[in-house]
Coordinates of C-alpha atoms and ligand atoms in Angstrom, one line a residue:
M889 CA 37.6 -62.0 -17.6
C890 CA 39.5 -64.2 -20.1
G891 CA 42.8 -63.6 -21.9
I892 CA 43.0 -63.2 -25.7
V893 CA 46.2 -63.3 -27.9
G894 CA 46.5 -63.0 -31.6
Y895 CA 49.4 -63.0 -34.0
I896 CA 50.0 -62.5 -37.7
G897 CA 53.6 -62.3 -39.2
H898 CA 56.4 -64.7 -39.9
K899 CA 57.1 -66.4 -36.6
A900 CA 55.4 -69.7 -35.5
A901 CA 52.0 -68.4 -34.4
Q902 CA 51.4 -71.2 -31.9
D903 CA 54.5 -70.3 -30.0
V904 CA 53.8 -66.6 -29.9
V905 CA 50.1 -67.2 -28.9
I906 CA 50.9 -69.7 -26.2
G907 CA 53.7 -67.6 -24.9
G908 CA 51.3 -64.7 -24.6
L909 CA 48.6 -66.8 -23.0
R910 CA 51.1 -67.8 -20.2
K911 CA 51.5 -64.1 -19.4
L912 CA 47.7 -63.8 -19.1
E913 CA 46.9 -66.7 -16.8
Y914 CA 46.1 -64.2 -14.1
R915 CA 43.0 -63.3 -16.2
G916 CA 41.7 -66.9 -16.2
Y917 CA 43.1 -70.4 -16.1
D918 CA 40.3 -73.0 -16.3
S919 CA 40.9 -73.9 -20.0
A920 CA 43.0 -72.8 -23.0
G921 CA 43.1 -73.1 -26.7
V922 CA 44.7 -71.9 -29.9
A923 CA 43.7 -71.8 -33.6
V924 CA 46.3 -71.5 -36.4
M925 CA 46.0 -71.0 -40.1
T926 CA 48.0 -74.1 -41.4
E927 CA 48.7 -75.0 -45.0
H928 CA 45.7 -77.4 -44.8
G929 CA 43.4 -74.7 -43.5
L930 CA 42.2 -73.6 -40.1
D931 CA 43.2 -76.0 -37.3
H932 CA 42.8 -75.7 -33.6
A933 CA 43.4 -77.4 -30.3
K934 CA 41.8 -76.7 -26.9
T935 CA 41.6 -78.3 -23.6
K936 CA 40.2 -77.9 -20.1
G937 CA 42.9 -77.0 -17.5
R938 CA 45.9 -74.7 -17.4
I939 CA 48.0 -73.6 -20.4
A940 CA 50.5 -76.3 -19.5
M941 CA 47.9 -78.9 -20.3
L942 CA 47.4 -77.4 -23.8
E943 CA 51.1 -77.5 -24.4
E944 CA 51.2 -81.1 -23.3
H945 CA 48.3 -81.8 -25.7
L946 CA 50.2 -80.2 -28.6
E947 CA 53.5 -81.9 -27.9
G948 CA 54.7 -83.5 -31.1
K949 CA 51.8 -82.2 -33.2
A950 CA 52.3 -78.4 -33.2
L951 CA 50.0 -76.4 -35.4
Q952 CA 52.2 -75.0 -38.1
G953 CA 51.5 -71.5 -39.4
T954 CA 52.1 -67.9 -38.9
V955 CA 48.6 -66.6 -38.2
G956 CA 46.8 -67.6 -35.0
I957 CA 44.6 -66.7 -32.1
G958 CA 44.4 -68.1 -28.6
H959 CA 42.5 -67.9 -25.4
T960 CA 42.8 -68.6 -21.7
R961 CA 39.4 -68.9 -20.1
W962 CA 37.7 -67.7 -16.9
A963 CA 34.4 -69.5 -17.3
T964 CA 31.1 -67.4 -17.4
H965 CA 28.6 -69.2 -19.6
G966 CA 29.2 -72.9 -19.2
K967 CA 31.5 -74.9 -16.9
P968 CA 35.2 -75.4 -17.6
S969 CA 35.3 -78.2 -20.2
N970 CA 36.9 -79.0 -23.5
E971 CA 33.8 -78.1 -25.4
N972 CA 33.4 -74.8 -23.7
S973 CA 37.0 -73.8 -24.2
H974 CA 37.9 -71.2 -26.9
P975 CA 38.5 -70.8 -29.8
H976 CA 35.0 -71.6 -30.9
L977 CA 34.5 -72.6 -34.5
D978 CA 31.4 -72.5 -36.8
A979 CA 30.0 -75.8 -38.2
T980 CA 32.2 -75.6 -41.3
R981 CA 35.3 -75.0 -39.3
K982 CA 36.2 -72.0 -41.5
F983 CA 35.8 -69.3 -38.8
A984 CA 37.4 -69.2 -35.4
V985 CA 36.6 -66.8 -32.6
V986 CA 38.1 -66.0 -29.2
H987 CA 36.1 -63.8 -26.9
N988 CA 36.3 -62.0 -23.5
G989 CA 33.2 -60.6 -21.9
I990 CA 29.6 -61.4 -22.2
I991 CA 27.1 -61.4 -25.0
E992 CA 23.9 -60.4 -23.2
N993 CA 21.4 -61.4 -25.9
Y994 CA 23.2 -64.6 -26.9
L995 CA 20.1 -66.8 -26.1
T996 CA 18.0 -64.9 -28.6
I997 CA 20.7 -65.1 -31.3
K998 CA 21.2 -68.8 -30.5
E999 CA 17.4 -69.5 -30.9
D1000 CA 17.4 -67.7 -34.2
L1001 CA 20.4 -69.7 -35.5
Q1002 CA 19.0 -73.0 -34.2
K1003 CA 15.8 -72.3 -36.2
K1004 CA 18.0 -72.0 -39.3
G1005 CA 19.5 -75.5 -38.5
Y1006 CA 22.7 -74.5 -36.7
E1007 CA 23.8 -77.0 -34.1
F1008 CA 25.7 -76.0 -31.0
V1009 CA 28.3 -78.1 -29.2
S1010 CA 29.0 -75.8 -26.2
E1011 CA 27.1 -74.0 -23.6
T1012 CA 28.9 -70.7 -24.2
D1013 CA 27.7 -67.4 -25.5
T1014 CA 30.8 -67.3 -27.7
E1015 CA 29.8 -70.1 -30.0
V1016 CA 26.9 -68.0 -31.2
I1017 CA 29.4 -65.5 -32.6
A1018 CA 31.2 -68.1 -34.7
H1019 CA 27.9 -69.4 -36.2
L1020 CA 26.5 -65.9 -36.6
I1021 CA 29.6 -64.8 -38.6
A1022 CA 29.4 -67.9 -40.7
D1023 CA 25.7 -67.3 -41.4
L1024 CA 26.3 -63.6 -42.4
Y1025 CA 29.5 -64.1 -44.4
N1026 CA 29.5 -62.4 -47.8
G1027 CA 33.1 -62.8 -48.9
D1028 CA 34.2 -59.9 -46.8
I1029 CA 35.1 -60.7 -43.2
E1030 CA 35.4 -57.0 -42.1
A1031 CA 31.9 -56.2 -43.4
T1032 CA 30.5 -59.4 -41.9
V1033 CA 31.9 -58.7 -38.5
R1034 CA 30.6 -55.1 -38.6
K1035 CA 27.1 -56.5 -39.3
A1036 CA 27.4 -59.2 -36.7
I1037 CA 28.2 -56.8 -33.9
T1038 CA 25.2 -54.7 -34.6
M1039 CA 23.2 -57.8 -33.6
M1040 CA 25.2 -58.5 -30.4
R1041 CA 24.5 -56.7 -27.1
G1042 CA 27.0 -56.8 -24.2
A1043 CA 30.5 -55.9 -23.2
Y1044 CA 33.1 -57.9 -25.1
A1045 CA 36.4 -58.1 -26.9
L1046 CA 36.9 -60.4 -29.9
G1047 CA 39.7 -62.0 -32.0
I1048 CA 38.5 -63.5 -35.2
M1049 CA 40.1 -65.4 -38.1
T1050 CA 38.8 -67.2 -41.2
E1051 CA 40.2 -69.6 -43.7
Y1052 CA 38.5 -67.7 -46.5
E1053 CA 40.8 -64.7 -45.8
P1054 CA 43.9 -66.4 -44.3
N1055 CA 46.1 -63.3 -44.2
K1056 CA 44.0 -61.2 -41.9
L1057 CA 43.1 -61.0 -38.2
I1058 CA 40.1 -59.0 -36.9
A1059 CA 40.1 -57.5 -33.4
V1060 CA 37.0 -55.8 -32.0
R1061 CA 36.6 -54.0 -28.7
L1062 CA 33.3 -53.2 -27.1
A1063 CA 33.9 -52.4 -23.4
S1064 CA 36.3 -55.2 -22.6
P1065 CA 39.9 -54.1 -23.0
L1066 CA 41.9 -54.9 -26.2
I1067 CA 45.3 -53.8 -27.5
V1068 CA 47.0 -54.2 -30.8
G1069 CA 50.8 -54.5 -31.0
I1070 CA 52.9 -53.1 -33.8
G1071 CA 55.8 -55.1 -35.3
E1072 CA 57.9 -55.2 -38.5
G1073 CA 55.8 -57.2 -41.0
E1074 CA 53.8 -58.6 -38.1
A1075 CA 51.1 -57.5 -35.7
Y1076 CA 49.6 -58.7 -32.4
I1077 CA 46.4 -58.7 -30.4
G1078 CA 46.3 -58.9 -26.6
S1079 CA 43.6 -58.4 -24.0
D1080 CA 46.3 -56.9 -21.9
I1081 CA 49.8 -55.5 -22.4
P1082 CA 51.8 -58.5 -20.8
A1083 CA 50.5 -60.8 -23.5
I1084 CA 52.7 -59.1 -26.2
L1085 CA 55.3 -57.2 -24.2
E1086 CA 58.1 -59.5 -25.0
H1087 CA 57.6 -58.9 -28.7
T1088 CA 56.8 -55.2 -28.9
R1089 CA 56.5 -52.1 -26.7
D1090 CA 54.6 -50.1 -29.4
M1091 CA 50.8 -50.6 -29.3
Y1092 CA 47.5 -49.1 -30.1
I1093 CA 44.9 -49.2 -27.4
L1094 CA 41.5 -49.8 -29.0
N1095 CA 38.7 -47.6 -27.7
E1096 CA 35.2 -48.8 -27.1
G1097 CA 33.4 -49.7 -30.3
E1098 CA 36.5 -49.9 -32.5
M1099 CA 37.8 -52.6 -34.8
A1100 CA 41.3 -53.3 -35.9
V1101 CA 42.2 -55.3 -39.1
L1102 CA 45.7 -56.8 -38.8
T1103 CA 47.7 -57.9 -41.8
R1104 CA 51.5 -58.3 -42.3
D1105 CA 51.4 -54.9 -44.0
G1106 CA 49.9 -53.0 -41.2
I1107 CA 47.0 -52.3 -38.9
E1108 CA 43.9 -50.4 -39.7
I1109 CA 41.7 -49.1 -37.0
T1110 CA 38.1 -48.1 -37.7
V1111 CA 34.8 -47.4 -35.9
A1112 CA 33.5 -51.0 -35.8
E1113 CA 29.9 -50.3 -36.9
S1114 CA 30.4 -47.6 -39.5
G1115 CA 33.9 -48.5 -40.8
E1116 CA 35.0 -44.8 -40.5
P1117 CA 38.8 -44.7 -40.2
V1118 CA 40.3 -43.8 -36.8
E1119 CA 43.7 -42.1 -36.2
R1120 CA 45.4 -43.4 -33.1
D1121 CA 48.7 -42.4 -31.5
I1122 CA 51.1 -45.1 -30.7
F1123 CA 51.2 -46.0 -27.0
H1124 CA 54.8 -46.8 -26.0
V1125 CA 55.0 -49.0 -23.0
D1126 CA 57.8 -48.4 -20.5
W1127 CA 56.4 -50.8 -17.8
D1128 CA 58.2 -54.0 -16.8
L1129 CA 56.2 -57.2 -17.0
V1130 CA 55.1 -57.1 -13.3
Q1131 CA 53.8 -53.6 -13.7
A1132 CA 52.0 -54.6 -16.9
E1133 CA 50.3 -57.5 -15.2
K1134 CA 48.8 -55.1 -12.8
G1135 CA 47.7 -52.9 -15.6
G1136 CA 50.1 -50.2 -14.5
Y1137 CA 48.5 -50.0 -11.0
D1138 CA 50.7 -50.5 -8.0
S1139 CA 48.8 -53.6 -6.9
F1140 CA 46.2 -56.1 -7.9
M1141 CA 43.9 -54.7 -5.2
L1142 CA 44.0 -51.2 -6.8
K1143 CA 43.5 -52.7 -10.2
E1144 CA 40.6 -54.8 -9.0
I1145 CA 39.0 -51.7 -7.3
H1146 CA 39.2 -50.0 -10.7
E1147 CA 37.7 -53.0 -12.5
Q1148 CA 34.5 -52.6 -10.5
P1149 CA 32.5 -50.6 -13.1
Q1150 CA 33.1 -53.3 -15.7
A1151 CA 32.5 -56.2 -13.3
M1152 CA 29.3 -54.6 -12.0
H1153 CA 28.2 -54.0 -15.6
D1154 CA 28.9 -57.6 -16.5
T1155 CA 27.0 -58.9 -13.4
I1156 CA 23.9 -56.8 -14.0
G1157 CA 23.9 -56.5 -17.8
S1158 CA 22.3 -59.7 -19.0
R1159 CA 19.9 -59.9 -16.1
I1160 CA 17.9 -56.8 -16.9
D1161 CA 15.1 -56.9 -19.3
L1162 CA 15.5 -53.3 -20.7
E1163 CA 12.2 -53.3 -22.4
H1164 CA 10.2 -54.1 -19.4
K1165 CA 12.6 -52.6 -16.8
S1166 CA 12.5 -55.8 -14.8
V1167 CA 14.9 -58.5 -13.7
V1168 CA 15.4 -61.9 -15.4
L1169 CA 17.4 -64.8 -14.0
P1170 CA 17.5 -67.4 -16.7
E1171 CA 20.0 -69.4 -14.8
L1172 CA 17.5 -70.4 -12.2
K1173 CA 16.2 -74.0 -12.8
M1174 CA 13.4 -73.8 -10.2
S1175 CA 10.0 -72.5 -11.2
A1176 CA 8.6 -69.2 -10.1
E1177 CA 6.1 -71.1 -7.9
Q1178 CA 8.9 -73.1 -6.2
L1179 CA 10.8 -69.9 -5.5
A1180 CA 7.8 -68.0 -4.2
A1181 CA 7.1 -70.9 -1.8
F1182 CA 10.1 -70.2 0.5
D1183 CA 9.1 -68.5 3.7
R1184 CA 12.4 -68.3 5.4
M1185 CA 16.0 -67.9 4.3
Y1186 CA 19.5 -68.3 5.8
I1187 CA 22.4 -66.6 4.2
V1188 CA 25.6 -68.4 5.0
A1189 CA 29.2 -67.2 4.2
C1190 CA 32.5 -66.0 5.6
G1191 CA 34.2 -62.6 5.9
T1192 CA 33.5 -60.2 3.1
S1193 CA 31.0 -62.6 1.5
M1194 CA 29.1 -62.7 4.8
H1195 CA 29.1 -58.9 4.8
A1196 CA 27.5 -58.9 1.3
G1197 CA 25.0 -61.3 3.0
L1198 CA 24.2 -58.7 5.6
V1199 CA 23.3 -56.1 2.9
A1200 CA 21.2 -58.8 1.1
K1201 CA 19.3 -59.6 4.3
E1202 CA 18.1 -56.0 4.6
V1203 CA 17.3 -55.8 0.9
I1204 CA 15.4 -59.2 0.7
E1205 CA 13.4 -58.5 3.8
K1206 CA 12.5 -55.0 2.6
L1207 CA 11.5 -56.0 -0.9
T1208 CA 9.9 -59.4 -0.2
R1209 CA 9.0 -59.4 3.5
I1210 CA 10.6 -62.9 3.9
P1211 CA 12.6 -63.2 7.1
V1212 CA 16.3 -63.7 6.4
E1213 CA 19.0 -64.7 9.0
V1214 CA 22.6 -64.2 8.2
A1215 CA 25.0 -66.8 9.6
I1216 CA 28.8 -67.1 9.8
A1217 CA 29.5 -70.3 8.0
S1218 CA 31.9 -71.7 10.7
E1219 CA 29.1 -71.3 13.3
F1220 CA 26.2 -72.4 11.2
R1221 CA 26.7 -76.1 11.0
Y1222 CA 27.3 -76.6 14.7
R1223 CA 24.2 -74.8 15.9
D1224 CA 21.5 -77.1 14.7
P1225 CA 19.8 -74.7 12.4
I1226 CA 16.0 -74.8 12.0
F1227 CA 15.2 -76.1 8.6
T1228 CA 11.8 -76.7 7.0
E1229 CA 10.9 -77.6 3.4
K1230 CA 10.2 -73.9 2.9
T1231 CA 13.7 -72.9 3.9
L1232 CA 16.1 -71.6 1.3
V1233 CA 19.8 -71.5 2.2
I1234 CA 21.9 -69.0 0.2
V1235 CA 25.6 -69.5 0.4
I1236 CA 28.0 -66.8 -0.9
S1237 CA 31.5 -67.6 -1.8
Q1238 CA 33.8 -65.7 -4.2
S1239 CA 36.2 -68.7 -4.6
G1240 CA 33.5 -71.3 -4.1
E1241 CA 36.1 -73.4 -2.2
T1242 CA 36.0 -72.0 1.3
A1243 CA 35.9 -75.0 3.7
D1244 CA 33.5 -73.5 6.2
T1245 CA 31.0 -72.4 3.6
L1246 CA 31.2 -75.7 1.8
A1247 CA 30.6 -77.6 5.1
A1248 CA 27.6 -75.3 5.8
L1249 CA 26.2 -76.0 2.3
R1250 CA 26.6 -79.8 2.9
E1251 CA 24.9 -79.5 6.3
A1252 CA 21.9 -77.9 4.6
K1253 CA 21.8 -80.5 1.8
K1254 CA 22.0 -83.3 4.3
H1255 CA 18.7 -82.0 5.6
G1256 CA 17.2 -81.9 2.2
V1257 CA 17.1 -78.1 2.1
T1258 CA 17.4 -76.2 -1.3
V1259 CA 20.7 -74.3 -1.6
L1260 CA 21.3 -71.3 -3.9
A1261 CA 25.0 -70.4 -4.4
I1262 CA 26.3 -67.0 -5.3
S1263 CA 29.8 -67.6 -6.6
N1264 CA 32.5 -66.0 -8.8
V1265 CA 34.1 -69.2 -10.0
V1266 CA 32.2 -71.3 -12.5
G1267 CA 32.4 -75.0 -11.6
S1268 CA 33.7 -74.4 -8.1
S1269 CA 32.8 -76.9 -5.4
V1270 CA 30.1 -74.6 -3.9
A1271 CA 28.7 -74.0 -7.4
R1272 CA 28.7 -77.7 -8.2
E1273 CA 27.1 -78.9 -5.0
A1274 CA 24.4 -76.2 -4.7
D1275 CA 21.0 -76.7 -6.4
E1276 CA 21.0 -73.4 -8.0
V1277 CA 23.8 -70.9 -8.8
I1278 CA 23.9 -67.2 -9.6
Y1279 CA 27.3 -66.2 -10.8
T1280 CA 29.0 -62.9 -10.1
W1281 CA 30.9 -62.0 -13.2
A1282 CA 33.7 -60.1 -11.5
G1283 CA 36.5 -62.0 -13.2
P1284 CA 39.5 -63.5 -11.2
E1285 CA 40.2 -61.7 -8.0
V1286 CA 43.9 -62.0 -7.2
A1287 CA 44.4 -59.6 -4.2
V1288 CA 43.7 -61.3 -0.9
A1289 CA 41.4 -58.4 0.2
S1290 CA 38.1 -58.8 -1.7
T1291 CA 36.8 -55.8 -3.4
K1292 CA 35.1 -56.4 -6.8
A1293 CA 33.7 -59.7 -5.6
Y1294 CA 31.9 -57.9 -2.7
T1295 CA 30.2 -55.3 -4.9
C1296 CA 29.2 -58.0 -7.5
Q1297 CA 27.9 -60.4 -4.8
S1298 CA 25.8 -57.5 -3.4
L1299 CA 24.5 -56.7 -6.9
A1300 CA 23.7 -60.3 -7.7
L1301 CA 21.7 -60.4 -4.5
Y1302 CA 19.9 -57.2 -5.2
L1303 CA 18.9 -58.8 -8.5
F1304 CA 17.7 -61.9 -6.7
A1305 CA 15.6 -59.9 -4.2
M1306 CA 14.1 -57.8 -7.0
Y1307 CA 13.3 -61.0 -9.0
L1308 CA 11.7 -62.6 -6.0
S1309 CA 9.6 -59.5 -5.3
Q1310 CA 8.4 -59.5 -8.9
I1311 CA 7.3 -63.1 -8.6
K1312 CA 5.6 -62.5 -5.2
G1313 CA 4.1 -59.2 -6.2
T1314 CA 5.5 -57.5 -3.1
Q1315 CA 6.8 -54.5 -5.2
T1316 CA 4.9 -52.8 -7.9
K1317 CA 6.2 -52.7 -11.5
E1318 CA 6.9 -49.0 -11.1
Q1319 CA 9.0 -49.6 -8.0
I1320 CA 11.1 -52.3 -9.7
A1321 CA 11.5 -50.1 -12.8
E1322 CA 12.8 -47.3 -10.6
M1323 CA 15.3 -49.7 -9.0
V1324 CA 16.4 -51.0 -12.4
D1325 CA 17.0 -47.4 -13.6
H1326 CA 19.2 -46.7 -10.6
L1327 CA 20.9 -50.1 -10.7
L1328 CA 22.0 -49.5 -14.3
E1329 CA 23.6 -46.2 -13.2
I1330 CA 25.7 -47.8 -10.5
P1331 CA 28.7 -48.8 -12.7
A1332 CA 29.1 -45.2 -14.1
Q1333 CA 28.6 -43.7 -10.6
T1334 CA 31.4 -46.1 -9.3
A1335 CA 33.6 -44.8 -12.1
T1336 CA 33.0 -41.3 -11.0
I1337 CA 34.0 -42.1 -7.4
L1338 CA 37.2 -43.7 -8.8
E1339 CA 38.0 -40.6 -10.9
N1340 CA 38.3 -38.7 -7.6
E1341 CA 40.6 -41.2 -6.0
A1342 CA 43.3 -38.6 -5.2
S1343 CA 41.0 -36.8 -2.7
L1344 CA 40.6 -40.1 -0.8
R1345 CA 44.3 -40.4 -0.4
E1346 CA 44.3 -37.1 1.5
V1347 CA 41.3 -38.1 3.6
A1348 CA 43.0 -41.4 4.4
A1349 CA 46.1 -39.5 5.6
K1350 CA 44.0 -37.3 7.8
V1351 CA 42.0 -40.1 9.3
T1352 CA 44.6 -42.9 9.7
E1353 CA 48.0 -41.4 10.0
G1354 CA 49.6 -42.6 13.3
V1355 CA 46.3 -44.1 14.3
Q1356 CA 46.0 -47.5 16.1
N1357 CA 42.2 -47.6 16.8
L1358 CA 39.3 -46.4 14.7
F1359 CA 35.6 -46.8 14.7
F1360 CA 33.0 -47.0 11.9
I1361 CA 29.3 -46.3 12.7
G1362 CA 26.1 -46.4 10.8
R1363 CA 22.5 -47.6 11.1
G1364 CA 20.5 -50.1 8.9
L1365 CA 22.2 -50.6 5.6
D1366 CA 24.9 -48.1 6.5
Y1367 CA 25.8 -50.3 9.4
A1368 CA 26.0 -53.4 7.2
V1369 CA 28.5 -51.7 4.9
T1370 CA 30.6 -50.3 7.8
L1371 CA 31.4 -53.9 8.7
E1372 CA 33.0 -54.4 5.4
G1373 CA 34.8 -51.0 5.5
S1374 CA 36.2 -52.0 8.9
L1375 CA 37.4 -55.4 7.8
K1376 CA 39.1 -54.0 4.7
L1377 CA 41.0 -51.5 6.9
K1378 CA 42.0 -54.1 9.4
E1379 CA 43.2 -56.7 7.0
I1380 CA 45.5 -54.6 4.8
S1381 CA 46.5 -51.7 7.1
Y1382 CA 46.6 -53.6 10.4
I1383 CA 44.9 -50.7 12.1
H1384 CA 42.4 -52.0 14.7
S1385 CA 38.9 -50.9 13.9
E1386 CA 35.4 -51.8 14.9
A1387 CA 32.1 -51.2 13.2
Y1388 CA 29.2 -50.4 15.4
A1389 CA 25.5 -49.9 14.9
A1390 CA 25.6 -46.2 15.7
G1391 CA 22.9 -46.5 18.4
E1392 CA 24.7 -49.3 20.2
L1393 CA 27.9 -47.3 20.9
K1394 CA 26.5 -45.7 24.0
H1395 CA 26.0 -49.1 25.6
G1396 CA 29.7 -49.7 26.3
T1397 CA 32.0 -48.9 23.5
L1398 CA 31.7 -45.1 23.9
A1399 CA 34.2 -45.5 26.8
L1400 CA 36.9 -46.0 24.1
I1401 CA 36.2 -42.6 22.5
E1402 CA 38.7 -40.0 23.5
D1403 CA 40.5 -37.0 21.9
N1404 CA 41.3 -37.6 18.2
V1405 CA 40.0 -41.1 18.0
P1406 CA 38.7 -41.2 14.4
V1407 CA 35.1 -42.2 13.9
I1408 CA 33.8 -42.8 10.3
A1409 CA 30.1 -42.3 10.2
L1410 CA 27.8 -43.3 7.3
A1411 CA 24.6 -41.4 6.9
T1412 CA 22.9 -42.2 3.6
Q1413 CA 19.6 -43.6 5.0
P1414 CA 17.1 -40.6 5.1
E1415 CA 14.8 -42.1 7.8
L1416 CA 17.8 -42.7 10.1
F1417 CA 19.7 -39.6 9.3
D1418 CA 18.8 -37.5 12.4
K1419 CA 19.5 -40.5 14.7
T1420 CA 22.9 -41.1 13.2
V1421 CA 23.7 -37.4 13.5
S1422 CA 22.9 -37.5 17.2
N1423 CA 25.3 -40.4 17.6
I1424 CA 28.0 -38.4 15.7
V1425 CA 27.4 -35.5 18.1
E1426 CA 27.9 -37.9 21.1
V1427 CA 31.3 -39.1 19.8
K1428 CA 32.3 -35.5 18.9
A1429 CA 31.5 -34.4 22.4
R1430 CA 34.1 -37.0 23.7
G1431 CA 36.8 -35.6 21.4
A1432 CA 36.4 -37.9 18.3
Y1433 CA 37.7 -36.8 14.9
T1434 CA 34.8 -37.5 12.6
L1435 CA 34.6 -38.3 8.9
G1436 CA 31.1 -38.6 7.4
F1437 CA 29.8 -40.3 4.3
A1438 CA 26.8 -38.8 2.6
F1439 CA 25.0 -38.5 -0.8
E1440 CA 26.0 -35.6 -3.0
G1441 CA 23.6 -32.7 -2.2
D1442 CA 23.1 -33.8 1.5
T1443 CA 25.1 -30.9 2.8
E1444 CA 23.5 -31.2 6.3
L1445 CA 26.1 -33.7 7.5
A1446 CA 29.0 -31.3 6.8
K1447 CA 27.7 -29.1 9.6
T1448 CA 28.4 -31.9 12.2
V1449 CA 31.5 -33.8 11.0
D1450 CA 35.1 -32.6 10.6
E1451 CA 35.3 -34.0 7.0
V1452 CA 32.8 -35.4 4.5
V1453 CA 33.1 -37.8 1.6
Y1454 CA 30.3 -37.5 -0.9
V1455 CA 29.1 -40.4 -3.1
P1456 CA 26.8 -40.0 -6.1
R1457 CA 23.1 -40.0 -5.2
T1458 CA 21.2 -43.2 -5.7
L1459 CA 18.2 -44.9 -4.0
P1460 CA 19.1 -45.3 -0.3
I1461 CA 18.6 -49.0 -0.6
L1462 CA 21.4 -49.2 -3.2
S1463 CA 23.9 -47.1 -1.2
P1464 CA 26.1 -49.9 0.0
V1465 CA 27.5 -50.7 -3.4
L1466 CA 28.6 -47.0 -3.7
T1467 CA 29.7 -46.2 -0.1
V1468 CA 32.0 -49.2 0.0
I1469 CA 34.1 -47.9 -2.8
P1470 CA 35.6 -44.9 -0.9
M1471 CA 36.1 -47.3 2.1
Q1472 CA 38.1 -49.7 -0.1
L1473 CA 40.2 -46.8 -1.2
L1474 CA 40.7 -45.5 2.4
A1475 CA 41.9 -48.9 3.4
Y1476 CA 44.2 -49.1 0.4
F1477 CA 45.8 -45.7 1.0
A1478 CA 46.1 -46.4 4.7
S1479 CA 48.0 -49.5 3.9
T1480 CA 50.3 -48.1 1.2
A1481 CA 51.1 -45.1 3.5
R1482 CA 52.4 -47.6 6.0
G1483 CA 54.5 -49.3 3.3
L1484 CA 52.6 -52.6 3.6
D1485 CA 52.1 -55.3 1.0
V1486 CA 48.5 -54.5 0.0
D1487 CA 48.0 -57.7 -2.1
K1488 CA 49.4 -60.2 0.5
P1489 CA 48.5 -59.1 4.0
R1490 CA 50.2 -61.0 6.8
N1491 CA 48.7 -64.3 8.0
L1492 CA 45.9 -64.4 5.3
A1493 CA 45.2 -66.5 2.3
K1494 CA 43.0 -65.8 -0.7
S1495 CA 41.0 -69.0 -0.3
V1496 CA 40.6 -70.6 3.1
T1497 CA 40.2 -74.3 2.4
V1498 CA 40.7 -75.4 6.0
E1499 CA 38.2 -75.3 8.8
Ligands
F6R359 C1 38.4 -60.4 2.9 C2 38.1 -61.6 2.2 C3 37.6 -62.8 3.0 C4 36.7 -63.7 2.1 C5 36.4 -65.0 2.9 C6 35.4 -65.8 2.1 O1 38.7 -59.4 2.1 O2 38.3 -61.7 1.1 O3 37.0 -62.4 4.2 O4 35.6 -63.0 1.8 O5 37.5 -65.7 3.2 O6 35.9 -66.2 0.9 P1 35.0 -66.7 -0.3 O7 34.1 -65.6 -0.7 O8 36.0 -67.1 -1.3 O9 34.3 -67.9 0.3

């Protein structure tokens, strides 16, 4: 998730663009850059670091001109560095591109271009766009871009300018958000409303697959591939800047909950071979043989990331039959873990800077053990120190309570488990293909759950109003995800809750169940369904108020519980990434109903860099 700004008009483009980028730093802040059409042609400046560094860099040598594009980066392909910063230019420096999102087939395009002699200076997927456009250019930038996007697969938004047509900016949206601002003799591009709000409140919101051509005389919107004109109503923005930063949502947490379909898509997209319905992990440096040789794994992490690890344990063991132990990072390093040369340690960290996780990683490395990191921040300490990294492409997570990072961590680990099982031959091609089909549906199914958000507000009121204690129960994978549901509720609503393996309740905790104590029970695992229902009956008999979670069509559960939340049907093994969504919303509504600060819960920090 990066920030894009573009401007064409009569003001100093560099000032407008950098001013807009400052408002988008919440979308990414590891490097920044700007390109301006000067009287000497296309010029640009870019640097690793925050936007302030770019401004410092430009002090006394401002790029003079009234057309420009700029970018603030949240690294995906390639670490934060000057070379990987945007804008990216082609070899002749006549075309400049800023990009948000992922080009899934960039490696194939890159190889084709390399064969034609194009040389690449960065590790990014974006640079291929600049070279591709230069390669295809036929004197008409609009037609060229239309052609180029037919060759690019992925979810992205682009801002493009060329010295050959200096009075024009091109904006393209495919999945990643993009807006175009309307001015008098000027026009703007922004990947979010705050980027341009200080200049205009009248905008067009581009839909998926649309292109806008911006000149000083106006804005033309068309279907990107066909060129067919599109009529769009003006969207007048009444929000203030803070509301705009949250995309109109009340909080970053709610915004991030809603970003999950996109984040999931980005995390899965380029790692699926659609033709063969299999998983590819090109980022792994170790060979298939090396990977297949591991006979034992530790997953080490903290909090929500550790909960994603609990889901992964079940999945890896089921798909590959390799034993996996999940360890809390703060405990792991002090317990003298058993390492052999066939042990793989997987560390999970959204921030990549959590002190306990980093210490656990170093402990493993000290013993010569291979470490694979799952991280959301390219170039983070965990990512740098691990032997291997699989990134979750969730984009920056601002709210303290992790939501989209959890679902993307889980998905990255599903992909890893599937990949490993392909290598080891522990699952058949058909079984993997079936999982791939269902995995690809998860983003849209998540969007469906989010569309019914209002019903969760009512459920949250019924279950949490006036409540001080609450229980979550489930078995197997359902139990793993209840731990995350319970943590989410605790940290933002301050309601005490506990997650229990449903069968374990009767060994002590059942004593806490009395009239109207809410119990939230997950029952998505068919082979455990009857057992879970028996446990629900046990708590009901003690007076509990019960809320069940089941797959759509599983109407059996409704006969036992007081209230049911249905999630779209998927394979039982994939259920955690869907059942967690209503649990995130439950926690969110419980918190807002109590008037609490959802984004900044008391006593907590986003990244815990102390032991
Ligand atoms: C809870 C939450 C924390 C983090 C934990 C690890 O919502 O966000 O429990 O998951 O502090 O953080 P990372 O993943 O950055 O290592």
